Amino acid sequence: MEIWINPACSKCRSALTLLDAEGADYTVRRYLEDVPGEDEISAVLERLGLEPWDITRTQEAEAKELGLKEWPRDAAARGRWIAALAEHPRLIQRPIITAEDGTAVVARTDDAVRDALSR
């Protein structure tokens, strides 16, 4: 399992603490330094069963500068959203855990982390 984190994020630190407490075997990816490309973001979205706008932090300054709240949320705009996430990784919701069964979860709660561990 891999967890995408921003070390400055309290939700990420909480997820790591829970993973450690459960003795989980995982790899940490600091996605602001090891930025995922568009193909990788698309693959994680597939694993999550979500659209790019579902994992976008629209309150970030970069999102406001890009005007993301006004962007269409449809199939035609999907590639534009994915490109924005790859170009501005700070906009990606965190933490994201890719589970052993090929799925993924946005692990912002202890229950979501436990869900990933059970997969």
mmCIF file with all atom_site columns, N, CA, C and O in Angstrom, residues 2-3 16 26 28 32 38 41 44 46 52 54 62 66 69 92 96 103 108 118:
data_model
loop_
_atom_site.group_PDB
_atom_site.id
_atom_site.type_symbol
_atom_site.label_atom_id
_atom_site.label_alt_id
_atom_site.label_comp_id
_atom_site.label_asym_id
_atom_site.label_entity_id
_atom_site.label_seq_id
_atom_site.pdbx_PDB_ins_code
_atom_site.Cartn_x
_atom_site.Cartn_y
_atom_site.Cartn_z
_atom_site.occupancy
_atom_site.B_iso_or_equiv
_atom_site.pdbx_formal_charge
_atom_site.auth_seq_id
_atom_site.auth_comp_id
_atom_site.auth_asym_id
_atom_site.auth_atom_id
_atom_site.pdbx_PDB_model_num
ATOM 1  N N  . GLU A 1 2   ? 0.387   2.266  -0.636  1.00 0.00 ? 2   GLU A N  1
ATOM 2  C CA . GLU A 1 2   ? 1.113   3.532  -0.691  1.00 0.00 ? 2   GLU A CA 1
ATOM 3  C C  . GLU A 1 2   ? 0.190   4.631  -0.189  1.00 0.00 ? 2   GLU A C  1
ATOM 4  O O  . GLU A 1 2   ? -1.017  4.584  -0.435  1.00 0.00 ? 2   GLU A O  1
ATOM 5  N N  . ILE A 1 3   ? 0.762   5.603  0.511   1.00 0.00 ? 3   ILE A N  1
ATOM 6  C CA . ILE A 1 3   ? -0.017  6.737  0.989   1.00 0.00 ? 3   ILE A CA 1
ATOM 7  C C  . ILE A 1 3   ? 0.615   8.022  0.470   1.00 0.00 ? 3   ILE A C  1
ATOM 8  O O  . ILE A 1 3   ? 1.815   8.229  0.623   1.00 0.00 ? 3   ILE A O  1
ATOM 9  N N  . LEU A 1 16  ? -0.870  8.418  9.138   1.00 0.00 ? 16  LEU A N  1
ATOM 10 C CA . LEU A 1 16  ? 0.388   7.697  9.349   1.00 0.00 ? 16  LEU A CA 1
ATOM 11 C C  . LEU A 1 16  ? 0.452   7.096  10.749  1.00 0.00 ? 16  LEU A C  1
ATOM 12 O O  . LEU A 1 16  ? 0.888   5.955  10.929  1.00 0.00 ? 16  LEU A O  1
ATOM 13 N N  . TYR A 1 26  ? 3.539   -0.093 4.476   1.00 0.00 ? 26  TYR A N  1
ATOM 14 C CA . TYR A 1 26  ? 3.174   0.927  3.494   1.00 0.00 ? 26  TYR A CA 1
ATOM 15 C C  . TYR A 1 26  ? 4.393   1.718  3.064   1.00 0.00 ? 26  TYR A C  1
ATOM 16 O O  . TYR A 1 26  ? 5.426   1.712  3.727   1.00 0.00 ? 26  TYR A O  1
ATOM 17 N N  . VAL A 1 28  ? 5.487   5.664  1.900   1.00 0.00 ? 28  VAL A N  1
ATOM 18 C CA . VAL A 1 28  ? 5.077   7.071  1.917   1.00 0.00 ? 28  VAL A CA 1
ATOM 19 C C  . VAL A 1 28  ? 5.509   7.746  0.620   1.00 0.00 ? 28  VAL A C  1
ATOM 20 O O  . VAL A 1 28  ? 6.648   7.578  0.177   1.00 0.00 ? 28  VAL A O  1
ATOM 21 N N  . LEU A 1 32  ? 4.033   16.243 -3.149  1.00 0.00 ? 32  LEU A N  1
ATOM 22 C CA . LEU A 1 32  ? 4.430   17.597 -3.559  1.00 0.00 ? 32  LEU A CA 1
ATOM 23 C C  . LEU A 1 32  ? 5.858   17.599 -4.094  1.00 0.00 ? 32  LEU A C  1
ATOM 24 O O  . LEU A 1 32  ? 6.243   18.483 -4.849  1.00 0.00 ? 32  LEU A O  1
ATOM 25 N N  . GLU A 1 38  ? -0.143  12.998 -15.166 1.00 0.00 ? 38  GLU A N  1
ATOM 26 C CA . GLU A 1 38  ? -1.545  12.879 -15.543 1.00 0.00 ? 38  GLU A CA 1
ATOM 27 C C  . GLU A 1 38  ? -2.004  11.425 -15.612 1.00 0.00 ? 38  GLU A C  1
ATOM 28 O O  . GLU A 1 38  ? -3.109  11.100 -15.155 1.00 0.00 ? 38  GLU A O  1
ATOM 29 N N  . ILE A 1 41  ? -2.432  10.115 -12.063 1.00 0.00 ? 41  ILE A N  1
ATOM 30 C CA . ILE A 1 41  ? -3.636  10.691 -11.439 1.00 0.00 ? 41  ILE A CA 1
ATOM 31 C C  . ILE A 1 41  ? -4.878  10.007 -12.004 1.00 0.00 ? 41  ILE A C  1
ATOM 32 O O  . ILE A 1 41  ? -5.792  9.649  -11.256 1.00 0.00 ? 41  ILE A O  1
ATOM 33 N N  . VAL A 1 44  ? -5.229  6.604  -10.375 1.00 0.00 ? 44  VAL A N  1
ATOM 34 C CA . VAL A 1 44  ? -5.695  6.690  -8.988  1.00 0.00 ? 44  VAL A CA 1
ATOM 35 C C  . VAL A 1 44  ? -7.177  7.062  -8.956  1.00 0.00 ? 44  VAL A C  1
ATOM 36 O O  . VAL A 1 44  ? -7.941  6.520  -8.151  1.00 0.00 ? 44  VAL A O  1
ATOM 37 N N  . GLU A 1 46  ? -9.357  6.239  -11.142 1.00 0.00 ? 46  GLU A N  1
ATOM 38 C CA . GLU A 1 46  ? -10.046 4.987  -11.491 1.00 0.00 ? 46  GLU A CA 1
ATOM 39 C C  . GLU A 1 46  ? -10.154 4.091  -10.256 1.00 0.00 ? 46  GLU A C  1
ATOM 40 O O  . GLU A 1 46  ? -11.206 3.529  -9.968  1.00 0.00 ? 46  GLU A O  1
ATOM 41 N N  . PRO A 1 52  ? -11.908 13.896 -11.145 1.00 0.00 ? 52  PRO A N  1
ATOM 42 C CA . PRO A 1 52  ? -10.844 14.782 -10.645 1.00 0.00 ? 52  PRO A CA 1
ATOM 43 C C  . PRO A 1 52  ? -11.360 15.920 -9.770  1.00 0.00 ? 52  PRO A C  1
ATOM 44 O O  . PRO A 1 52  ? -10.700 16.300 -8.796  1.00 0.00 ? 52  PRO A O  1
ATOM 45 N N  . ASP A 1 54  ? -13.654 15.748 -7.716  1.00 0.00 ? 54  ASP A N  1
ATOM 46 C CA . ASP A 1 54  ? -13.987 15.187 -6.401  1.00 0.00 ? 54  ASP A CA 1
ATOM 47 C C  . ASP A 1 54  ? -12.795 15.181 -5.457  1.00 0.00 ? 54  ASP A C  1
ATOM 48 O O  . ASP A 1 54  ? -12.982 15.107 -4.239  1.00 0.00 ? 54  ASP A O  1
ATOM 49 N N  . GLU A 1 62  ? -4.263  28.542 -5.258  1.00 0.00 ? 62  GLU A N  1
ATOM 50 C CA . GLU A 1 62  ? -4.029  28.181 -6.653  1.00 0.00 ? 62  GLU A CA 1
ATOM 51 C C  . GLU A 1 62  ? -5.347  27.867 -7.372  1.00 0.00 ? 62  GLU A C  1
ATOM 52 O O  . GLU A 1 62  ? -5.511  28.207 -8.545  1.00 0.00 ? 62  GLU A O  1
ATOM 53 N N  . LEU A 1 66  ? -6.852  29.849 -10.623 1.00 0.00 ? 66  LEU A N  1
ATOM 54 C CA . LEU A 1 66  ? -7.227  29.157 -11.850 1.00 0.00 ? 66  LEU A CA 1
ATOM 55 C C  . LEU A 1 66  ? -8.723  29.271 -12.155 1.00 0.00 ? 66  LEU A C  1
ATOM 56 O O  . LEU A 1 66  ? -9.149  28.962 -13.267 1.00 0.00 ? 66  LEU A O  1
ATOM 57 N N  . LYS A 1 69  ? -13.567 26.758 -9.535  1.00 0.00 ? 69  LYS A N  1
ATOM 58 C CA . LYS A 1 69  ? -14.980 26.636 -9.165  1.00 0.00 ? 69  LYS A CA 1
ATOM 59 C C  . LYS A 1 69  ? -15.903 26.881 -10.365 1.00 0.00 ? 69  LYS A C  1
ATOM 60 O O  . LYS A 1 69  ? -17.037 26.420 -10.377 1.00 0.00 ? 69  LYS A O  1
ATOM 61 N N  . ILE A 1 92  ? -4.404  18.506 -4.895  1.00 0.00 ? 92  ILE A N  1
ATOM 62 C CA . ILE A 1 92  ? -4.881  17.136 -4.705  1.00 0.00 ? 92  ILE A CA 1
ATOM 63 C C  . ILE A 1 92  ? -5.251  16.910 -3.237  1.00 0.00 ? 92  ILE A C  1
ATOM 64 O O  . ILE A 1 92  ? -4.462  17.188 -2.341  1.00 0.00 ? 92  ILE A O  1
ATOM 65 N N  . ILE A 1 96  ? -4.165  10.155 0.297   1.00 0.00 ? 96  ILE A N  1
ATOM 66 C CA . ILE A 1 96  ? -4.768  9.118  -0.535  1.00 0.00 ? 96  ILE A CA 1
ATOM 67 C C  . ILE A 1 96  ? -3.973  7.833  -0.291  1.00 0.00 ? 96  ILE A C  1
ATOM 68 O O  . ILE A 1 96  ? -2.749  7.846  -0.364  1.00 0.00 ? 96  ILE A O  1
ATOM 69 N N  . THR A 1 103 ? -7.818  -0.945 -5.127  1.00 0.00 ? 103 THR A N  1
ATOM 70 C CA . THR A 1 103 ? -8.677  0.222  -4.942  1.00 0.00 ? 103 THR A CA 1
ATOM 71 C C  . THR A 1 103 ? -7.858  1.321  -4.264  1.00 0.00 ? 103 THR A C  1
ATOM 72 O O  . THR A 1 103 ? -6.677  1.144  -3.974  1.00 0.00 ? 103 THR A O  1
ATOM 73 N N  . ARG A 1 108 ? -9.133  10.761 4.930   1.00 0.00 ? 108 ARG A N  1
ATOM 74 C CA . ARG A 1 108 ? -9.168  11.932 5.794   1.00 0.00 ? 108 ARG A CA 1
ATOM 75 C C  . ARG A 1 108 ? -9.715  11.634 7.193   1.00 0.00 ? 108 ARG A C  1
ATOM 76 O O  . ARG A 1 108 ? -9.670  12.485 8.069   1.00 0.00 ? 108 ARG A O  1
ATOM 77 N N  . SER A 1 118 ? -8.430  -2.757 5.569   1.00 0.00 ? 118 SER A N  1
ATOM 78 C CA . SER A 1 118 ? -9.222  -3.991 5.478   1.00 0.00 ? 118 SER A CA 1
ATOM 79 C C  . SER A 1 118 ? -9.316  -4.536 4.057   1.00 0.00 ? 118 SER A C  1
ATOM 80 O O  . SER A 1 118 ? -9.833  -5.626 3.847   1.00 0.00 ? 118 SER A O  1
#
